[in-house]
PDB file of C-alpha atoms in Angstrom:
ATOM      1  CA  MET A   1      17.117 -36.325 221.372  1.00  0.00           C
ATOM      2  CA  MET A   2      15.412 -38.666 218.912  1.00  0.00           C
ATOM      3  CA  SER A   3      18.508 -39.058 216.808  1.00  0.00           C
ATOM      4  CA  ALA A   4      20.572 -39.834 219.904  1.00  0.00           C
ATOM      5  CA  GLY A   5      18.168 -42.610 220.804  1.00  0.00           C
ATOM      6  CA  LEU A   6      18.344 -44.068 217.323  1.00  0.00           C
ATOM      7  CA  TRP A   7      22.136 -44.017 217.432  1.00  0.00           C
ATOM      8  CA  SER A   8      22.007 -45.866 220.747  1.00  0.00           C
ATOM      9  CA  MET A   9      19.759 -48.525 219.252  1.00  0.00           C
ATOM     10  CA  PHE A  10      22.254 -48.894 216.436  1.00  0.00           C
ATOM     11  CA  PHE A  11      25.145 -49.355 218.877  1.00  0.00           C
ATOM     12  CA  VAL A  12      23.181 -51.961 220.866  1.00  0.00           C
ATOM     13  CA  LEU A  13      22.406 -53.964 217.746  1.00  0.00           C
ATOM     14  CA  LEU A  14      25.963 -53.618 216.527  1.00  0.00           C
ATOM     15  CA  CYS A  15      27.549 -54.729 219.780  1.00  0.00           C
ATOM     16  CA  SER A  16      25.182 -57.668 220.093  1.00  0.00           C
ATOM     17  CA  PHE A  17      26.195 -59.228 216.785  1.00  0.00           C
ATOM     18  CA  PHE A  18      29.690 -57.926 216.129  1.00  0.00           C
ATOM     19  CA  PRO A  19      32.722 -57.838 218.414  1.00  0.00           C
ATOM     20  CA  ILE A  20      33.549 -54.161 218.144  1.00  0.00           C
ATOM     21  CA  ASP A  21      34.893 -53.612 221.637  1.00  0.00           C
ATOM     22  CA  SER A  22      38.361 -53.248 220.190  1.00  0.00           C
ATOM     23  CA  VAL A  23      37.026 -50.930 217.509  1.00  0.00           C
ATOM     24  CA  MET A  24      35.774 -48.400 220.046  1.00  0.00           C
ATOM     25  CA  ALA A  25      38.554 -48.907 222.561  1.00  0.00           C
ATOM     26  CA  GLN A  26      40.408 -45.832 221.396  1.00  0.00           C
ATOM     27  CA  THR A  27      39.365 -42.355 222.450  1.00  0.00           C
ATOM     28  CA  GLY A  28      39.244 -41.169 218.845  1.00  0.00           C
ATOM     29  CA  LEU A  29      39.141 -42.929 215.509  1.00  0.00           C
ATOM     30  CA  GLN A  30      41.604 -41.868 212.835  1.00  0.00           C
ATOM     31  CA  ALA A  31      39.784 -41.772 209.529  1.00  0.00           C
ATOM     32  CA  VAL A  32      42.980 -41.659 207.463  1.00  0.00           C
ATOM     33  CA  THR A  33      46.372 -43.043 208.400  1.00  0.00           C
ATOM     34  CA  VAL A  34      49.549 -41.799 206.805  1.00  0.00           C
ATOM     35  CA  THR A  35      52.486 -44.172 206.318  1.00  0.00           C
ATOM     36  CA  LYS A  36      55.897 -42.932 205.177  1.00  0.00           C
ATOM     37  CA  GLY A  37      57.851 -45.200 202.891  1.00  0.00           C
ATOM     38  CA  PRO A  38      61.652 -45.662 202.741  1.00  0.00           C
ATOM     39  CA  ASP A  39      61.842 -43.314 199.781  1.00  0.00           C
ATOM     40  CA  GLY A  40      59.975 -40.563 201.609  1.00  0.00           C
ATOM     41  CA  ASN A  41      56.671 -41.082 199.815  1.00  0.00           C
ATOM     42  CA  GLU A  42      53.514 -41.029 201.928  1.00  0.00           C
ATOM     43  CA  THR A  43      50.740 -43.648 201.639  1.00  0.00           C
ATOM     44  CA  TYR A  44      47.209 -42.844 202.744  1.00  0.00           C
ATOM     45  CA  SER A  45      44.842 -45.615 203.900  1.00  0.00           C
ATOM     46  CA  LEU A  46      41.362 -45.670 205.391  1.00  0.00           C
ATOM     47  CA  SER A  47      41.269 -46.896 208.967  1.00  0.00           C
ATOM     48  CA  ILE A  48      39.820 -50.402 209.340  1.00  0.00           C
ATOM     49  CA  GLN A  49      37.960 -49.204 212.417  1.00  0.00           C
ATOM     50  CA  VAL A  50      36.172 -46.432 210.544  1.00  0.00           C
ATOM     51  CA  LEU A  51      35.462 -48.765 207.628  1.00  0.00           C
ATOM     52  CA  ALA A  52      33.867 -51.342 209.941  1.00  0.00           C
ATOM     53  CA  LEU A  53      31.836 -48.671 211.699  1.00  0.00           C
ATOM     54  CA  MET A  54      30.562 -47.152 208.449  1.00  0.00           C
ATOM     55  CA  THR A  55      29.687 -50.593 207.108  1.00  0.00           C
ATOM     56  CA  ALA A  56      27.720 -51.370 210.242  1.00  0.00           C
ATOM     57  CA  MET A  57      25.698 -48.154 209.771  1.00  0.00           C
ATOM     58  CA  THR A  58      23.701 -49.981 207.106  1.00  0.00           C
ATOM     59  CA  PHE A  59      21.955 -51.818 209.952  1.00  0.00           C
ATOM     60  CA  ILE A  60      20.297 -48.610 211.196  1.00  0.00           C
ATOM     61  CA  PRO A  61      17.203 -48.917 208.913  1.00  0.00           C
ATOM     62  CA  ALA A  62      16.804 -52.577 209.837  1.00  0.00           C
ATOM     63  CA  ALA A  63      17.042 -51.711 213.536  1.00  0.00           C
ATOM     64  CA  LEU A  64      14.467 -48.936 213.161  1.00  0.00           C
ATOM     65  CA  VAL A  65      12.026 -51.253 211.365  1.00  0.00           C
ATOM     66  CA  MET A  66      12.541 -54.489 213.290  1.00  0.00           C
ATOM     67  CA  MET A  67      13.240 -53.279 216.842  1.00  0.00           C
ATOM     68  CA  THR A  68      10.360 -50.803 217.114  1.00  0.00           C
ATOM     69  CA  SER A  69       6.601 -50.660 216.615  1.00  0.00           C
ATOM     70  CA  PHE A  70       6.972 -49.905 212.882  1.00  0.00           C
ATOM     71  CA  THR A  71       6.277 -53.446 211.637  1.00  0.00           C
ATOM     72  CA  ARG A  72       2.916 -53.824 213.368  1.00  0.00           C
ATOM     73  CA  ILE A  73       1.698 -50.381 212.325  1.00  0.00           C
ATOM     74  CA  VAL A  74       2.591 -50.586 208.646  1.00  0.00           C
ATOM     75  CA  ILE A  75       1.059 -54.073 208.266  1.00  0.00           C
ATOM     76  CA  VAL A  76      -2.206 -53.080 209.957  1.00  0.00           C
ATOM     77  CA  LEU A  77      -2.540 -49.946 207.824  1.00  0.00           C
ATOM     78  CA  SER A  78      -1.876 -51.942 204.656  1.00  0.00           C
ATOM     79  CA  ILE A  79      -4.515 -54.525 205.597  1.00  0.00           C
ATOM     80  CA  LEU A  80      -6.972 -51.717 206.392  1.00  0.00           C
ATOM     81  CA  ARG A  81      -6.482 -50.193 202.950  1.00  0.00           C
ATOM     82  CA  GLN A  82      -7.137 -53.549 201.311  1.00  0.00           C
ATOM     83  CA  ALA A  83     -10.200 -54.203 203.506  1.00  0.00           C
ATOM     84  CA  ILE A  84     -11.784 -50.920 202.450  1.00  0.00           C
ATOM     85  CA  GLY A  85     -11.036 -51.742 198.820  1.00  0.00           C
ATOM     86  CA  LEU A  86      -8.892 -48.707 198.031  1.00  0.00           C
ATOM     87  CA  MET A  87      -5.810 -49.976 196.264  1.00  0.00           C
ATOM     88  CA  GLN A  88      -4.124 -46.580 195.794  1.00  0.00           C
ATOM     89  CA  ALA A  89      -5.487 -44.405 198.596  1.00  0.00           C
ATOM     90  CA  PRO A  90      -3.813 -43.758 200.905  1.00  0.00           C
ATOM     91  CA  SER A  91      -0.643 -44.304 198.923  1.00  0.00           C
ATOM     92  CA  SER A  92       2.171 -46.561 200.097  1.00  0.00           C
ATOM     93  CA  GLN A  93       4.330 -43.501 200.793  1.00  0.00           C
ATOM     94  CA  THR A  94       1.601 -42.071 203.033  1.00  0.00           C
ATOM     95  CA  ILE A  95       1.235 -45.334 204.931  1.00  0.00           C
ATOM     96  CA  VAL A  96       4.985 -45.654 205.483  1.00  0.00           C
ATOM     97  CA  GLY A  97       5.252 -42.009 206.560  1.00  0.00           C
ATOM     98  CA  LEU A  98       2.342 -42.337 208.985  1.00  0.00           C
ATOM     99  CA  ALA A  99       3.807 -45.554 210.392  1.00  0.00           C
ATOM    100  CA  LEU A 100       7.180 -43.874 210.821  1.00  0.00           C
ATOM    101  CA  PHE A 101       5.840 -40.882 212.755  1.00  0.00           C
ATOM    102  CA  LEU A 102       3.616 -43.116 214.874  1.00  0.00           C
ATOM    103  CA  THR A 103       6.715 -45.166 215.633  1.00  0.00           C
ATOM    104  CA  PHE A 104       8.529 -42.050 216.854  1.00  0.00           C
ATOM    105  CA  PHE A 105       5.529 -41.191 219.038  1.00  0.00           C
ATOM    106  CA  ILE A 106       5.251 -44.677 220.541  1.00  0.00           C
ATOM    107  CA  MET A 107       8.992 -45.142 221.036  1.00  0.00           C
ATOM    108  CA  ALA A 108       9.550 -41.639 222.466  1.00  0.00           C
ATOM    109  CA  PRO A 109       9.640 -42.827 226.127  1.00  0.00           C
ATOM    110  CA  VAL A 110      12.162 -45.538 225.193  1.00  0.00           C
ATOM    111  CA  PHE A 111      14.346 -43.078 223.286  1.00  0.00           C
ATOM    112  CA  GLU A 112      14.222 -40.557 226.124  1.00  0.00           C
ATOM    113  CA  ARG A 113      15.253 -43.166 228.668  1.00  0.00           C
ATOM    114  CA  ILE A 114      18.130 -44.286 226.430  1.00  0.00           C
ATOM    115  CA  TYR A 115      19.311 -40.702 226.084  1.00  0.00           C
ATOM    116  CA  GLN A 116      19.088 -39.950 229.806  1.00  0.00           C
ATOM    117  CA  ASP A 117      20.560 -43.232 231.072  1.00  0.00           C
ATOM    118  CA  ALA A 118      23.204 -43.969 228.438  1.00  0.00           C
ATOM    119  CA  VAL A 119      23.871 -41.343 225.772  1.00  0.00           C
ATOM    120  CA  GLU A 120      24.076 -38.237 227.960  1.00  0.00           C
ATOM    121  CA  PRO A 121      26.326 -39.836 230.635  1.00  0.00           C
ATOM    122  CA  TYR A 122      28.574 -41.241 227.913  1.00  0.00           C
ATOM    123  CA  MET A 123      28.872 -37.861 226.191  1.00  0.00           C
ATOM    124  CA  ASN A 124      29.662 -36.272 229.562  1.00  0.00           C
ATOM    125  CA  GLU A 125      32.342 -38.946 230.094  1.00  0.00           C
ATOM    126  CA  THR A 126      30.740 -40.151 233.339  1.00  0.00           C
ATOM    127  CA  LEU A 127      30.051 -43.577 231.837  1.00  0.00           C
ATOM    128  CA  ASN A 128      32.369 -45.754 229.782  1.00  0.00           C
ATOM    129  CA  PHE A 129      31.344 -47.310 226.497  1.00  0.00           C
ATOM    130  CA  GLU A 130      30.604 -50.824 227.765  1.00  0.00           C
ATOM    131  CA  ASN A 131      28.381 -49.568 230.581  1.00  0.00           C
ATOM    132  CA  ALA A 132      26.642 -47.182 228.181  1.00  0.00           C
ATOM    133  CA  ILE A 133      25.823 -50.077 225.871  1.00  0.00           C
ATOM    134  CA  GLU A 134      24.438 -52.064 228.769  1.00  0.00           C
ATOM    135  CA  LYS A 135      22.335 -49.128 229.959  1.00  0.00           C
ATOM    136  CA  ALA A 136      21.046 -48.420 226.443  1.00  0.00           C
ATOM    137  CA  SER A 137      20.047 -52.022 225.833  1.00  0.00           C
ATOM    138  CA  GLU A 138      17.819 -52.232 228.920  1.00  0.00           C
ATOM    139  CA  PRO A 139      14.939 -49.998 227.657  1.00  0.00           C
ATOM    140  CA  ILE A 140      14.973 -51.670 224.243  1.00  0.00           C
ATOM    141  CA  LYS A 141      14.919 -55.173 225.694  1.00  0.00           C
ATOM    142  CA  THR A 142      12.166 -54.186 228.128  1.00  0.00           C
ATOM    143  CA  PHE A 143      10.045 -52.840 225.275  1.00  0.00           C
ATOM    144  CA  MET A 144      10.578 -55.887 223.071  1.00  0.00           C
ATOM    145  CA  LEU A 145      10.012 -58.345 225.914  1.00  0.00           C
ATOM    146  CA  GLY A 146       6.709 -56.656 226.672  1.00  0.00           C
ATOM    147  CA  GLN A 147       5.507 -57.315 223.104  1.00  0.00           C
ATOM    148  CA  THR A 148       7.000 -60.781 222.597  1.00  0.00           C
ATOM    149  CA  ARG A 149       5.192 -64.042 223.283  1.00  0.00           C
ATOM    150  CA  GLU A 150       6.939 -66.558 225.494  1.00  0.00           C
ATOM    151  CA  ASN A 151       6.338 -69.414 223.047  1.00  0.00           C
ATOM    152  CA  ASP A 152       8.150 -67.474 220.308  1.00  0.00           C
ATOM    153  CA  ILE A 153      11.148 -66.967 222.588  1.00  0.00           C
ATOM    154  CA  ALA A 154      11.049 -70.654 223.542  1.00  0.00           C
ATOM    155  CA  MET A 155      10.932 -71.681 219.886  1.00  0.00           C
ATOM    156  CA  PHE A 156      14.032 -69.707 218.886  1.00  0.00           C
ATOM    157  CA  ALA A 157      15.831 -70.739 222.072  1.00  0.00           C
ATOM    158  CA  ARG A 158      15.118 -74.377 221.212  1.00  0.00           C
ATOM    159  CA  ILE A 159      16.310 -73.923 217.620  1.00  0.00           C
ATOM    160  CA  SER A 160      19.539 -72.263 218.766  1.00  0.00           C
ATOM    161  CA  GLY A 161      20.131 -74.922 221.406  1.00  0.00           C
ATOM    162  CA  ARG A 162      20.313 -72.401 224.238  1.00  0.00           C
ATOM    163  CA  LYS A 163      19.362 -73.989 227.550  1.00  0.00           C
ATOM    164  CA  ASP A 164      21.056 -71.519 229.885  1.00  0.00           C
ATOM    165  CA  ILE A 165      18.326 -68.826 229.750  1.00  0.00           C
ATOM    166  CA  GLU A 166      17.114 -68.489 233.327  1.00  0.00           C
ATOM    167  CA  SER A 167      14.566 -65.667 232.863  1.00  0.00           C
ATOM    168  CA  PRO A 168      13.245 -63.342 230.119  1.00  0.00           C
ATOM    169  CA  GLN A 169      15.722 -60.677 231.239  1.00  0.00           C
ATOM    170  CA  HIS A 170      18.575 -63.019 230.317  1.00  0.00           C
ATOM    171  CA  VAL A 171      17.365 -63.575 226.741  1.00  0.00           C
ATOM    172  CA  PRO A 172      20.110 -62.460 224.306  1.00  0.00           C
ATOM    173  CA  LEU A 173      19.249 -60.111 221.471  1.00  0.00           C
ATOM    174  CA  SER A 174      20.123 -62.795 218.924  1.00  0.00           C
ATOM    175  CA  ILE A 175      17.051 -64.721 220.153  1.00  0.00           C
ATOM    176  CA  LEU A 176      14.876 -61.814 221.244  1.00  0.00           C
ATOM    177  CA  LEU A 177      14.988 -60.029 217.881  1.00  0.00           C
ATOM    178  CA  PRO A 178      13.480 -62.813 215.700  1.00  0.00           C
ATOM    179  CA  ALA A 179      11.021 -63.701 218.465  1.00  0.00           C
ATOM    180  CA  PHE A 180       9.917 -60.064 218.689  1.00  0.00           C
ATOM    181  CA  VAL A 181       9.427 -59.776 214.908  1.00  0.00           C
ATOM    182  CA  THR A 182       7.449 -63.049 214.823  1.00  0.00           C
ATOM    183  CA  SER A 183       5.190 -61.849 217.630  1.00  0.00           C
ATOM    184  CA  GLU A 184       4.670 -58.514 215.914  1.00  0.00           C
ATOM    185  CA  LEU A 185       3.602 -60.266 212.707  1.00  0.00           C
ATOM    186  CA  LYS A 186       1.094 -62.400 214.613  1.00  0.00           C
ATOM    187  CA  THR A 187      -0.342 -59.398 216.439  1.00  0.00           C
ATOM    188  CA  ALA A 188      -0.573 -57.331 213.249  1.00  0.00           C
ATOM    189  CA  PHE A 189      -2.502 -60.052 211.419  1.00  0.00           C
ATOM    190  CA  GLN A 190      -4.851 -60.528 214.379  1.00  0.00           C
ATOM    191  CA  ILE A 191      -5.677 -56.808 214.385  1.00  0.00           C
ATOM    192  CA  GLY A 192      -6.023 -56.873 210.597  1.00  0.00           C
ATOM    193  CA  PHE A 193      -8.488 -59.772 210.808  1.00  0.00           C
ATOM    194  CA  LEU A 194     -10.700 -57.829 213.223  1.00  0.00           C
ATOM    195  CA  LEU A 195     -10.610 -54.802 210.907  1.00  0.00           C
ATOM    196  CA  PHE A 196     -11.635 -56.926 207.933  1.00  0.00           C
ATOM    197  CA  ILE A 197     -14.862 -58.264 209.507  1.00  0.00           C
ATOM    198  CA  PRO A 198     -17.173 -55.176 209.257  1.00  0.00           C
ATOM    199  CA  PHE A 199     -16.093 -54.458 205.681  1.00  0.00           C
ATOM    200  CA  LEU A 200     -16.564 -58.109 204.751  1.00  0.00           C
ATOM    201  CA  ILE A 201     -20.116 -57.986 206.123  1.00  0.00           C
ATOM    202  CA  ILE A 202     -20.878 -54.989 203.909  1.00  0.00           C
ATOM    203  CA  ASP A 203     -19.536 -56.859 200.862  1.00  0.00           C
ATOM    204  CA  LEU A 204     -21.685 -59.903 201.684  1.00  0.00           C
ATOM    205  CA  VAL A 205     -24.836 -57.793 202.151  1.00  0.00           C
ATOM    206  CA  VAL A 206     -24.293 -55.895 198.908  1.00  0.00           C
ATOM    207  CA  SER A 207     -23.576 -59.096 196.981  1.00  0.00           C
ATOM    208  CA  SER A 208     -26.729 -60.757 198.329  1.00  0.00           C
ATOM    209  CA  VAL A 209     -28.889 -57.739 197.408  1.00  0.00           C
ATOM    210  CA  LEU A 210     -27.472 -57.584 193.898  1.00  0.00           C
ATOM    211  CA  MET A 211     -28.011 -61.303 193.349  1.00  0.00           C
ATOM    212  CA  SER A 212     -31.600 -61.089 194.614  1.00  0.00           C
ATOM    213  CA  MET A 213     -32.244 -58.239 192.164  1.00  0.00           C
ATOM    214  CA  GLY A 214     -30.739 -60.222 189.299  1.00  0.00           C
ATOM    215  CA  MET A 215     -27.852 -57.801 188.715  1.00  0.00           C
ATOM    216  CA  MET A 216     -25.262 -60.487 188.066  1.00  0.00           C
ATOM    217  CA  MET A 217     -23.097 -58.363 185.789  1.00  0.00           C
ATOM    218  CA  LEU A 218     -22.697 -55.461 188.224  1.00  0.00           C
ATOM    219  CA  SER A 219     -19.574 -55.697 190.373  1.00  0.00           C
ATOM    220  CA  PRO A 220     -20.397 -55.658 194.105  1.00  0.00           C
ATOM    221  CA  MET A 221     -17.184 -53.687 194.735  1.00  0.00           C
ATOM    222  CA  ILE A 222     -18.555 -50.675 192.874  1.00  0.00           C
ATOM    223  CA  ILE A 223     -21.610 -50.526 195.134  1.00  0.00           C
ATOM    224  CA  SER A 224     -20.010 -51.556 198.431  1.00  0.00           C
ATOM    225  CA  LEU A 225     -17.027 -49.182 198.230  1.00  0.00           C
ATOM    226  CA  PRO A 226     -19.005 -45.973 198.970  1.00  0.00           C
ATOM    227  CA  PHE A 227     -20.784 -47.702 201.867  1.00  0.00           C
ATOM    228  CA  LYS A 228     -17.498 -48.892 203.350  1.00  0.00           C
ATOM    229  CA  ILE A 229     -15.965 -45.430 203.080  1.00  0.00           C
ATOM    230  CA  MET A 230     -19.087 -43.895 204.636  1.00  0.00           C
ATOM    231  CA  LEU A 231     -19.025 -46.400 207.502  1.00  0.00           C
ATOM    232  CA  PHE A 232     -15.337 -45.757 208.139  1.00  0.00           C
ATOM    233  CA  VAL A 233     -15.877 -41.991 208.183  1.00  0.00           C
ATOM    234  CA  LEU A 234     -18.998 -42.086 210.368  1.00  0.00           C
ATOM    235  CA  VAL A 235     -17.342 -44.150 213.111  1.00  0.00           C
ATOM    236  CA  ASP A 236     -14.209 -41.944 212.964  1.00  0.00           C
ATOM    237  CA  GLY A 237     -12.196 -44.925 211.776  1.00  0.00           C
ATOM    238  CA  TRP A 238      -8.794 -43.284 211.603  1.00  0.00           C
ATOM    239  CA  ASN A 239      -9.049 -42.128 215.196  1.00  0.00           C
ATOM    240  CA  ILE A 240     -10.078 -45.611 216.336  1.00  0.00           C
ATOM    241  CA  VAL A 241      -7.435 -47.483 214.343  1.00  0.00           C
ATOM    242  CA  ILE A 242      -4.516 -45.187 215.155  1.00  0.00           C
ATOM    243  CA  GLY A 243      -5.551 -44.848 218.793  1.00  0.00           C
ATOM    244  CA  THR A 244      -5.898 -48.609 219.156  1.00  0.00           C
ATOM    245  CA  LEU A 245      -2.511 -49.218 217.533  1.00  0.00           C
ATOM    246  CA  ALA A 246      -0.768 -46.692 219.763  1.00  0.00           C
ATOM    247  CA  SER A 247      -2.407 -47.947 222.954  1.00  0.00           C
ATOM    248  CA  SER A 248      -1.718 -51.608 222.102  1.00  0.00           C
ATOM    249  CA  PHE A 249       1.959 -51.069 222.952  1.00  0.00           C
ATOM    250  CA  TYR A 250       1.193 -49.765 226.435  1.00  0.00           C
ATOM    251  CA  VAL A 251      -1.220 -52.456 227.600  1.00  0.00           C
TER     252      VAL A 251
END
């Protein structure tokens, strides 16, 4: 079911930026076409439709990163690692993997609604392709609109010269996508700033104590790092951070 939802997100993004209605107009796509020449020889060629579709598949990673909660999560976790002072733990691969699985957890209701409202009816041939795209885009747009600031939408609408947007529901994906990413960056840095404060206080206290004792040559990071790790463990930091990130998308 997850993969079906991701494929639907890919089709929504694809149809919003590329005119592929004619590409999917046929019931089936012929991967290879055979043309007979006057001398009886046969020429094989890759279908332009399949080539365009396979080329557009490269947008799937971008859609997964930029149209979901992935951006906010991975930025906050990276800032948290830097605030603690651990440059290599957890590793970048661990952070990306954790952000990816948290993204699947947070986006599960959206994916399920896409599958039930668009993918399953389309596979059962009770819904045509255009209506399936429209149905699949509604949950994604609702999710992104809920996390996007109105001033970001207004900024991109002003830059694009669009003055015919009557309500947030009428915002096209070409404007909603950059506005959503901009809002996610702002929110991620705000959360990261709040995470930095308690660790910064520990660094300031340790630095002041060392200076008062005359230990100028001793790095405050060496002393403050165990205290920051201990504080993070005692308050059950991972539970707080991950729980706050997950719940921030449902407020």
